[in-house]
Short mmCIF file of C-alpha atoms and ligand atoms in Angstrom, two decimals:
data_model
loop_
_atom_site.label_atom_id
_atom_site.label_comp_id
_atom_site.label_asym_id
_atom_site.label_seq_id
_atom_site.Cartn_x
_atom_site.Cartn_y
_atom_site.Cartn_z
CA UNK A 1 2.97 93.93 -99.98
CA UNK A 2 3.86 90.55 -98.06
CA UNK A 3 1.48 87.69 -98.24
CA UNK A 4 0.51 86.73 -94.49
CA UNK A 5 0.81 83.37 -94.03
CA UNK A 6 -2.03 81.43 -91.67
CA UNK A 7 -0.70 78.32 -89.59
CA UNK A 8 -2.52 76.10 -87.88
CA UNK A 9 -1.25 76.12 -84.12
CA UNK A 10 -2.04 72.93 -82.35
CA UNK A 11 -0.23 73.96 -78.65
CA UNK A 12 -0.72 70.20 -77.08
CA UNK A 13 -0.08 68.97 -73.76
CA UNK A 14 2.36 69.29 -70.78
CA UNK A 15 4.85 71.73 -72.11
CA UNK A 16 3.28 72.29 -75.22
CA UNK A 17 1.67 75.01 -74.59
CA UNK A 18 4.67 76.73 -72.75
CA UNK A 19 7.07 76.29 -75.60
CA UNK A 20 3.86 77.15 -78.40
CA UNK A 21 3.51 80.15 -76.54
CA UNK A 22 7.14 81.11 -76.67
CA UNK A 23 7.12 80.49 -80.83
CA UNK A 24 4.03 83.31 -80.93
CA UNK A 25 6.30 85.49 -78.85
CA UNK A 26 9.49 84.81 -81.17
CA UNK A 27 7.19 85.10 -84.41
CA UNK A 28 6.04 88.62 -83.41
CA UNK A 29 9.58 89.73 -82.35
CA UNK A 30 10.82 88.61 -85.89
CA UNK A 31 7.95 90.56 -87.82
CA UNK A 32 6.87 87.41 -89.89
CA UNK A 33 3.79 87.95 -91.68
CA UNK A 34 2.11 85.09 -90.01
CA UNK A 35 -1.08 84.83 -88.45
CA UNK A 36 -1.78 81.37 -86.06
CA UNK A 37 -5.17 79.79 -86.48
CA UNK A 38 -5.01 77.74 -83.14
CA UNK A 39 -6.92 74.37 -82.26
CA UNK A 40 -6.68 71.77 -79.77
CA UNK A 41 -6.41 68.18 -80.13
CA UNK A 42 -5.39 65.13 -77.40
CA UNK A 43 -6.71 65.07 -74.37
CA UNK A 44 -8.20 68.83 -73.56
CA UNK A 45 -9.65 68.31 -77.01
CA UNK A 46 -11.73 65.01 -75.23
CA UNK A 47 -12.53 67.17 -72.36
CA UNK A 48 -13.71 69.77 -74.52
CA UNK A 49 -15.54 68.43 -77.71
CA UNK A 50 -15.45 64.26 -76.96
CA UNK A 51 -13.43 63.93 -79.68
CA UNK A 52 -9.21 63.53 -79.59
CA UNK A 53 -8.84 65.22 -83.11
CA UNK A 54 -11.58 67.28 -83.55
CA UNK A 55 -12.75 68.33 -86.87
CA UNK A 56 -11.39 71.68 -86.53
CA UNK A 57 -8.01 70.39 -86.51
CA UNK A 58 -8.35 68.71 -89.74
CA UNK A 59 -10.25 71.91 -91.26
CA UNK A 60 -7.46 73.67 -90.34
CA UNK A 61 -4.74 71.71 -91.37
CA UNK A 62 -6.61 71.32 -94.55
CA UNK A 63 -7.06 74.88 -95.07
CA UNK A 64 -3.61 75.93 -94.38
CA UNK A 65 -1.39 73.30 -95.13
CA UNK A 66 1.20 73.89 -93.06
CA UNK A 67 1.41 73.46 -88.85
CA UNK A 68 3.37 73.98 -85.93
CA UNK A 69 2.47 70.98 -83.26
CA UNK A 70 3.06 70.95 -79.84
CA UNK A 71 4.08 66.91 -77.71
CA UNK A 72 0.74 65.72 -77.25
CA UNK A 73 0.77 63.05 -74.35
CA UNK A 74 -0.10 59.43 -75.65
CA UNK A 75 -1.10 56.77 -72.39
CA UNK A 76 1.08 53.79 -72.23
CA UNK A 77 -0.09 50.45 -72.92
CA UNK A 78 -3.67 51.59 -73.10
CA UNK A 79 -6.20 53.98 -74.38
CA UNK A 80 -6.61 56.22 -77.14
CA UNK A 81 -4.09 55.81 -80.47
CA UNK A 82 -1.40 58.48 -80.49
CA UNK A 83 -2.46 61.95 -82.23
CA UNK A 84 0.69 62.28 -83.40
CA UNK A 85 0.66 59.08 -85.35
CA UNK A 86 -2.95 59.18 -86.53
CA UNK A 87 -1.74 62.91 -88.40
CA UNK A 88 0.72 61.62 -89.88
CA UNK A 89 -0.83 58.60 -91.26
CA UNK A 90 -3.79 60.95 -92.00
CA UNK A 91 -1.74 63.27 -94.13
CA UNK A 92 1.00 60.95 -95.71
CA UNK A 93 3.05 62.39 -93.93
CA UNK A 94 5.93 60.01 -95.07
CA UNK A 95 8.97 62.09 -94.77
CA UNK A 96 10.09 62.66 -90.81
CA UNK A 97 13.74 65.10 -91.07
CA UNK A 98 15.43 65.32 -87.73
CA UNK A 99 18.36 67.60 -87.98
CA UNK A 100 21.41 66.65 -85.38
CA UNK A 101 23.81 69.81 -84.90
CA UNK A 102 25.64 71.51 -81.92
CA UNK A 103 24.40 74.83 -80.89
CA UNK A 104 26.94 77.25 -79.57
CA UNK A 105 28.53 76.05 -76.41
CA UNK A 106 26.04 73.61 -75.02
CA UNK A 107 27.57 70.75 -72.99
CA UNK A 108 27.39 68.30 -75.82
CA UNK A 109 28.35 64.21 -75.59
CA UNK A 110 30.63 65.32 -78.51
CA UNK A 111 30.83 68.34 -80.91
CA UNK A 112 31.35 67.95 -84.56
CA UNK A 113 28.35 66.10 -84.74
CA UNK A 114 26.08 66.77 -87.48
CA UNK A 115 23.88 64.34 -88.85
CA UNK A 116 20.33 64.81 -90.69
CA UNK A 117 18.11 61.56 -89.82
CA UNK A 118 15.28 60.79 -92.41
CA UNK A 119 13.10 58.43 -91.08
CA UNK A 120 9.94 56.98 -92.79
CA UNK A 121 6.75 58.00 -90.95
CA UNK A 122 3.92 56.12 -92.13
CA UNK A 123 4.84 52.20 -91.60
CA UNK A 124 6.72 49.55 -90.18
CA UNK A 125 5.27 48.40 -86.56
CA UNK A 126 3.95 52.00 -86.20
CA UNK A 127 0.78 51.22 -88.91
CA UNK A 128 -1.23 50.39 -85.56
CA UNK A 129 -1.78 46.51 -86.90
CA UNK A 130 -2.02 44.25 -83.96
CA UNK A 131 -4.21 41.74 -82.75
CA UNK A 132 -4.72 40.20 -79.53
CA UNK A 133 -4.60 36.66 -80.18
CA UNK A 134 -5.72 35.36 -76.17
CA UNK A 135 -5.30 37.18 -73.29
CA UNK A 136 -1.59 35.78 -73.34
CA UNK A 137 -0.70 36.64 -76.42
CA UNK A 138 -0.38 39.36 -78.59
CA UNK A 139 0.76 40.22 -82.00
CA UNK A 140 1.74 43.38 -83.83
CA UNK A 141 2.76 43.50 -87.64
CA UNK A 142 5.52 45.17 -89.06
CA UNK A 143 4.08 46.39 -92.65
CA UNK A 144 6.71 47.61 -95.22
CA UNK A 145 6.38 48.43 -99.01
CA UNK A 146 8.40 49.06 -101.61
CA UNK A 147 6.90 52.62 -102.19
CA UNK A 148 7.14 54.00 -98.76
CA UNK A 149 10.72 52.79 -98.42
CA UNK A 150 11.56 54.17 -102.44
CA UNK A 151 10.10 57.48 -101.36
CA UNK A 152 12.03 58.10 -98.01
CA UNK A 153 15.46 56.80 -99.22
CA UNK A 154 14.89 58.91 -102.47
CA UNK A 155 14.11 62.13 -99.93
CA UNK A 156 17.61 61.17 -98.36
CA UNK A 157 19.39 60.94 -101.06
CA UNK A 158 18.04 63.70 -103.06
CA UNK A 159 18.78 65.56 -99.96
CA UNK A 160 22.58 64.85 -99.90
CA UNK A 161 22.38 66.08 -103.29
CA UNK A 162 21.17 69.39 -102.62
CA UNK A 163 23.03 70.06 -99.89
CA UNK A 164 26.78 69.09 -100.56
CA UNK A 165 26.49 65.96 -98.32
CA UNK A 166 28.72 63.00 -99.17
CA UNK A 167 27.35 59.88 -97.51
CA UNK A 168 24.13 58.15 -96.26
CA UNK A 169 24.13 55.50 -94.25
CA UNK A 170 21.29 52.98 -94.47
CA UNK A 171 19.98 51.19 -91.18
CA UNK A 172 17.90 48.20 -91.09
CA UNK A 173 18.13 44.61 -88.98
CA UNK A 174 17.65 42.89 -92.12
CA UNK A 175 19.86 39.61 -91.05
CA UNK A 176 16.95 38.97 -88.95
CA UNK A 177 13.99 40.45 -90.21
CA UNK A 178 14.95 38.95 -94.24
CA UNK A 179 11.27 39.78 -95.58
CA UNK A 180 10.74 43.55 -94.52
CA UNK A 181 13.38 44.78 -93.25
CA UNK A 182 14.85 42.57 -96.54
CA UNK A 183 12.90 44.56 -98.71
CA UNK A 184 13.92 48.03 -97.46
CA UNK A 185 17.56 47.13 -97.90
CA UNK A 186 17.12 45.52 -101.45
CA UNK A 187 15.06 48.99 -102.29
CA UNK A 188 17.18 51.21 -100.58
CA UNK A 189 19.61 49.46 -102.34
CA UNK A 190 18.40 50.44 -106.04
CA UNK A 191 17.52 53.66 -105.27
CA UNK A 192 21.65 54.15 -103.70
CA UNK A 193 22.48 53.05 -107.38
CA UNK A 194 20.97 55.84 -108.93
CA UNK A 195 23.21 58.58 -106.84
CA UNK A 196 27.60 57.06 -107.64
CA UNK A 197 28.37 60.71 -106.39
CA UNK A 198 27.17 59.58 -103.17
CA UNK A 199 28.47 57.11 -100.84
CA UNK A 200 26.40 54.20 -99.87
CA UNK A 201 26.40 52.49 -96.16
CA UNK A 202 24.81 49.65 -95.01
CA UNK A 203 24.65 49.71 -91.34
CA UNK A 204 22.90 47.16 -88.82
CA UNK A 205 20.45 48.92 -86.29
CA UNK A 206 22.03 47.56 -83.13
CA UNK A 207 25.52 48.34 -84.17
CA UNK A 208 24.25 51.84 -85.15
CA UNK A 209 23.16 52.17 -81.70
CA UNK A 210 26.82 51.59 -80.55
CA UNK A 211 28.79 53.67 -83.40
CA UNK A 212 26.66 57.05 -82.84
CA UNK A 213 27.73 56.91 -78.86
CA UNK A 214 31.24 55.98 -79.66
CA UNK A 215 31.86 57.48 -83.33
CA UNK A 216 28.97 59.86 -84.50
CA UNK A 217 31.37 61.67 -86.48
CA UNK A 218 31.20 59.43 -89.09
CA UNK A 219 27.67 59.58 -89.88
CA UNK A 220 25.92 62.40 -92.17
CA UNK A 221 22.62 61.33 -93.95
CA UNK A 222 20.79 58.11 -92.09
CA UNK A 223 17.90 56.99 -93.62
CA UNK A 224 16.19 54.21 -92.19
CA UNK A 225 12.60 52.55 -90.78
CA UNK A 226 9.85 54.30 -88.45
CA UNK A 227 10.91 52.73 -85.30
CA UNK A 228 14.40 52.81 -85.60
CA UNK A 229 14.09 56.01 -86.75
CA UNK A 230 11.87 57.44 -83.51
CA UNK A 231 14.97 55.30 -81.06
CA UNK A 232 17.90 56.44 -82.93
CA UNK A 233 16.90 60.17 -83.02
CA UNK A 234 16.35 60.73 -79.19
CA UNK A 235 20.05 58.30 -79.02
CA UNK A 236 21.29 61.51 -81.34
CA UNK A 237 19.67 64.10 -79.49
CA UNK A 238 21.28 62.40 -76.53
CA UNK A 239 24.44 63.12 -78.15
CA UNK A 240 24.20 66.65 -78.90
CA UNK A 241 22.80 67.90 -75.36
CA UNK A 242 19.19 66.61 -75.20
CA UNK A 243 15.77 66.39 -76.54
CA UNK A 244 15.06 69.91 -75.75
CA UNK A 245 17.52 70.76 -79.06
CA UNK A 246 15.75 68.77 -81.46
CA UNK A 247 13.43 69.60 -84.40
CA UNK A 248 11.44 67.61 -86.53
CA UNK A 249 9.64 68.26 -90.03
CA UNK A 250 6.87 65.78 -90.97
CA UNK A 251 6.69 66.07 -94.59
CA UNK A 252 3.80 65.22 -96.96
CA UNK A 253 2.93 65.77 -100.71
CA UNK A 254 0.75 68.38 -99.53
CA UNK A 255 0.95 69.18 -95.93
CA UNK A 256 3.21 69.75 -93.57
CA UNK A 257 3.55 69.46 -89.76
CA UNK A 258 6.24 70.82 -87.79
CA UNK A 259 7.00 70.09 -84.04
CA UNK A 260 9.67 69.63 -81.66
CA UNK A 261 11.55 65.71 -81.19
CA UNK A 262 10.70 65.46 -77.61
CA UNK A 263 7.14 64.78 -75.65
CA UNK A 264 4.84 66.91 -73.26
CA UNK A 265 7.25 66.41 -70.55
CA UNK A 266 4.94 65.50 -67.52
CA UNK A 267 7.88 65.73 -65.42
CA UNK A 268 8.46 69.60 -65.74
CA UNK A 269 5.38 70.49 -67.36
CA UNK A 270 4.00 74.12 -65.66
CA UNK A 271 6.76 75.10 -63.84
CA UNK A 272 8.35 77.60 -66.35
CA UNK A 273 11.35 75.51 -66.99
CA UNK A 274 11.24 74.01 -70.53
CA UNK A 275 13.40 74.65 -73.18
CA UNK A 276 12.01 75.77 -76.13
CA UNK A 277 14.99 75.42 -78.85
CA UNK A 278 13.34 72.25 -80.01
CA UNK A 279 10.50 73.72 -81.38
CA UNK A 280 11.72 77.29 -82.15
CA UNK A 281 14.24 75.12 -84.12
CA UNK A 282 11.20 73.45 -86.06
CA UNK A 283 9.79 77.03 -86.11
CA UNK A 284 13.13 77.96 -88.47
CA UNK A 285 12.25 74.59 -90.32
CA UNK A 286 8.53 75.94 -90.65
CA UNK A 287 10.11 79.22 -91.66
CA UNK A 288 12.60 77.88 -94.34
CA UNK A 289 9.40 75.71 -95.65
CA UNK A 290 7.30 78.57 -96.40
CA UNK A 291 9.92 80.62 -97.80
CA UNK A 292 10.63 83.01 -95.18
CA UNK A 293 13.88 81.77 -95.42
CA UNK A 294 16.05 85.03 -93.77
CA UNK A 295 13.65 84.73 -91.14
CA UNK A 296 14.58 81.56 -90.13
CA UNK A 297 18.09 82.37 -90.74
CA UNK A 298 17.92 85.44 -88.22
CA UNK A 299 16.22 82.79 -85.83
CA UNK A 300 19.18 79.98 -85.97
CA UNK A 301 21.92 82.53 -85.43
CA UNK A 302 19.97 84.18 -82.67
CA UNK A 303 19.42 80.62 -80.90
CA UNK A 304 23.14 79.83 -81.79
CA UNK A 305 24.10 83.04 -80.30
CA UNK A 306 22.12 83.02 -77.00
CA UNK A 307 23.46 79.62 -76.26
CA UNK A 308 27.30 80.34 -76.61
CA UNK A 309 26.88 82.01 -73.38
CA UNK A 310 26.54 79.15 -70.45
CA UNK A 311 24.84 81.68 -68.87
CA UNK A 312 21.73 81.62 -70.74
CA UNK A 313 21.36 77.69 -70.74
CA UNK A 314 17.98 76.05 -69.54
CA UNK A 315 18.22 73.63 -66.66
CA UNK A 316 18.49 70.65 -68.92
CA UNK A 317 21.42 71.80 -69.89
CA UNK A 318 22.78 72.39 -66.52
CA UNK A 319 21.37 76.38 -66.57
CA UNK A 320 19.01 78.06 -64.05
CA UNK A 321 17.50 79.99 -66.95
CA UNK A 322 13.29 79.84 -67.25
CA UNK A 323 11.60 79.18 -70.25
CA UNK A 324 10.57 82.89 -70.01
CA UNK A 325 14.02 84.11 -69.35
CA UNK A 326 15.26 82.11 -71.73
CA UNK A 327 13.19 83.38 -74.56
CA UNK A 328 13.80 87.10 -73.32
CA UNK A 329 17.42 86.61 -74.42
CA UNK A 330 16.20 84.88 -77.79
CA UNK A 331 14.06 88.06 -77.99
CA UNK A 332 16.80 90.56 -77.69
CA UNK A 333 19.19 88.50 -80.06
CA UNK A 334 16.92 88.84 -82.32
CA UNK A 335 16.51 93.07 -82.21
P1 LIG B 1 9.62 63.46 -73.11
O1 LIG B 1 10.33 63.82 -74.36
O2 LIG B 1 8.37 64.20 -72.84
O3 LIG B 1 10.60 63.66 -71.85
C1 LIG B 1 11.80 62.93 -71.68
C2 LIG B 1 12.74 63.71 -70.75
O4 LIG B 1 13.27 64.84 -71.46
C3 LIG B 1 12.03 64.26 -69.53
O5 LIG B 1 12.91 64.22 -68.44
C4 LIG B 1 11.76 65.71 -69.90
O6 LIG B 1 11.69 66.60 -68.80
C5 LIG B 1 12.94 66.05 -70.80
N1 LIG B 1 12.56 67.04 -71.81
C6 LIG B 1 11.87 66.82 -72.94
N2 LIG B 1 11.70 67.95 -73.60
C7 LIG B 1 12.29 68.93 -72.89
C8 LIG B 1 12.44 70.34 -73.07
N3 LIG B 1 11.95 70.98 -74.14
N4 LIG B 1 13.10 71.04 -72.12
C9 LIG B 1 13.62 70.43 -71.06
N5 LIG B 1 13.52 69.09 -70.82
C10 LIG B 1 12.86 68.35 -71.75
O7 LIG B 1 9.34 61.89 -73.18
P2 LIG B 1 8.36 60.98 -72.30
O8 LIG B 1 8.40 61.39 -70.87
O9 LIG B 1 8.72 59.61 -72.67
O10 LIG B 1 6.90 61.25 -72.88
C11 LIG B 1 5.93 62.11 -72.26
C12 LIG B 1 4.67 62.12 -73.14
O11 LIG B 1 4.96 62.75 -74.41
C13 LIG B 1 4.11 60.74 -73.45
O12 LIG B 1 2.71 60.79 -73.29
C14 LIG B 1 4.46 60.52 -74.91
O13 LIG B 1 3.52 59.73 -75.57
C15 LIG B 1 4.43 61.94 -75.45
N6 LIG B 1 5.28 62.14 -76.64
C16 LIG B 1 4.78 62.94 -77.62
C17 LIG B 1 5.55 63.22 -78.73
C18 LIG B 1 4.97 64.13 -79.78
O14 LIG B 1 3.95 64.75 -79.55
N7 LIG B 1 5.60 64.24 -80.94
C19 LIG B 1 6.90 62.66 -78.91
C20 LIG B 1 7.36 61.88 -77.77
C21 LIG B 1 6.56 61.62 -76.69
#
């Protein structure tokens, strides 16, 4: 008999729950043995219970170890501290894997792109230390340490490794920044040495920006800080056709959250016209992770499949496809 497996389904805001709805819908079609246990955190969660991450959330991440997470909607310049951040520095969730590839025959920037970012999730100005010094002035700190940066240039590497890549490219501003960004080069650096059968690059964060628009080609593994990381990886998505193509897997020692690249879209949210390859790509990931691995492999060539056909494309991608129509196709792909 097949285990079921019980995932904690946290739908968010704006399109989240469109495209969360959508995954159920693709789950059942596939026949996984999965079961959702669903809870809400951001800003219904507030409305709801007063609190932005409720304790259920955390009982049921606890509990199951592994979730699929809708955007949740973080206000600008004020208010509450992103949920999305807080879980991850909750968890440890230090490893952050955004996969770059063309899907079928999606309008892409260019083509043969296909690039896997690591990015580590737990530091740099994105540890939420900052202090308002006067009303004029304000300061934020970037914190980096020599075992956050050993452990997400070690997941790169060990990465290439396993999966016949050849190079990684390592991206820092560390002419400028000498002390931390200093100290992820000098560790990334050591940890490089360990892997000859791989090739090494040392690549400058504002120069990056300008080689992945002209050359993207030449990139395959990029490991590099949180906030590069989160800039770069919508530049990439950019490249490939948008952030509605875009996965992400947030990767602890013991828990795992999966979601979608892009945010809770306020700008189409409820009108039926997301696309939801971004997180039925993460789905796959989610898949893969707890070893449902043909699956996810069904899933891929499904998604890959629909979207060959320009007729089936979204309207980010220049289609007149819903998000419901859209998944109809995915649906019958899949039988
Ligand atoms: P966004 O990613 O929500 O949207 C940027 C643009 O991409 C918009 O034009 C949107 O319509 C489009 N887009 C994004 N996903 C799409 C999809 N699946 N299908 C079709 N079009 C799509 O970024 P924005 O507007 O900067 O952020 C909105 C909110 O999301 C903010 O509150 C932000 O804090 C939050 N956010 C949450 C994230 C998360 O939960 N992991 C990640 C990024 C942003």
């Amino acid at each position: 008999m097949t285990n079921t497996h019980t995932i904690a389904l946290i739908p968010g805001d704006g399109i989240g729950k469109e495209i969360t709805q959508v995954v159920k819908q693709v789950a059942k079609a596939l026949g996984s043995p999965i079961t959702w246990d669903e809870v809400v955190a951001g800003q219904d969660a507030i409305d709801e219970t007063g609190e932005l991450i409720p304790k259920a959330v955390y009982d049921a991440i606890d509990t199951h170890k592994v979730a699929l997470k809708g955007p949740i909607a973080t206000p600008i310049g004020e208010g509450f501290r992103s949920v999305n951040v807080s879980l991850r520095k909750h968890y440890q969730l230090h490893t952050n894997i955004r996969p770059i590839r063309v899907l079928g025959q999606i309008p892409a920037l260019h083509r043969d792109v296909d690039i896997v970012l690591f990015r580590e999730n737990t530091e740099d100005l994105y540890a939420g230390v900052e202090e308002q010094i006067s009303p004029d002035e304000a300061h934020s700190i970037k914190i980096i340490t020599r075992q956050a940066t050993e452990r997400i240039v070690t997941a790169a590497f060990e990465y290439a490794v396993a999966n016949d890549r050849k190079k990684v490219a390592i991206v820092t501003k560390a002419n400028i920044m000498k002390l931390s960004d200093g100290l992820f080069l000098k560790v990334a650096r050591e940890i490089a040495a360990k892997y000859p059968q791989i090739e090494a690059t040392e690549v400058l964060v504002d120069n990056m920006a300008m080689q992945l628009v002209m050359r993207p080609q030449q990139y395959d593994v990029v490991v590099t800080e949180n906030l590069y990381g989160d800039i770069l990886s919508d530049l990439m998505a950019g490249l490939i056709g948008g952030l509605g193509l875009v996965p992400g897997a947030n990767l602890g020692d013991d828990v795992a959250i999966f979601e979608a690249v892009h945010g809770s879209a306020p700008d189409i949210a409820g009108q039926g016209l997301a696309n939801p390859t971004a997180i039925l790509l993460a789905f796959a990931d989610l898949l893969d992770h707890i070893s449902l691995q043909a699956d996810a492999t069904r899933l891929r060539d499904a998604l890959n499949s629909v979207l060959s056909d320009a007729g089936n494309f979204t309207r980010d991608l220049g289609g007149d496809l819903t998000t419901a129509a859209f998944t109809d196709k995915v649906i019958a792909s899949l039988a």
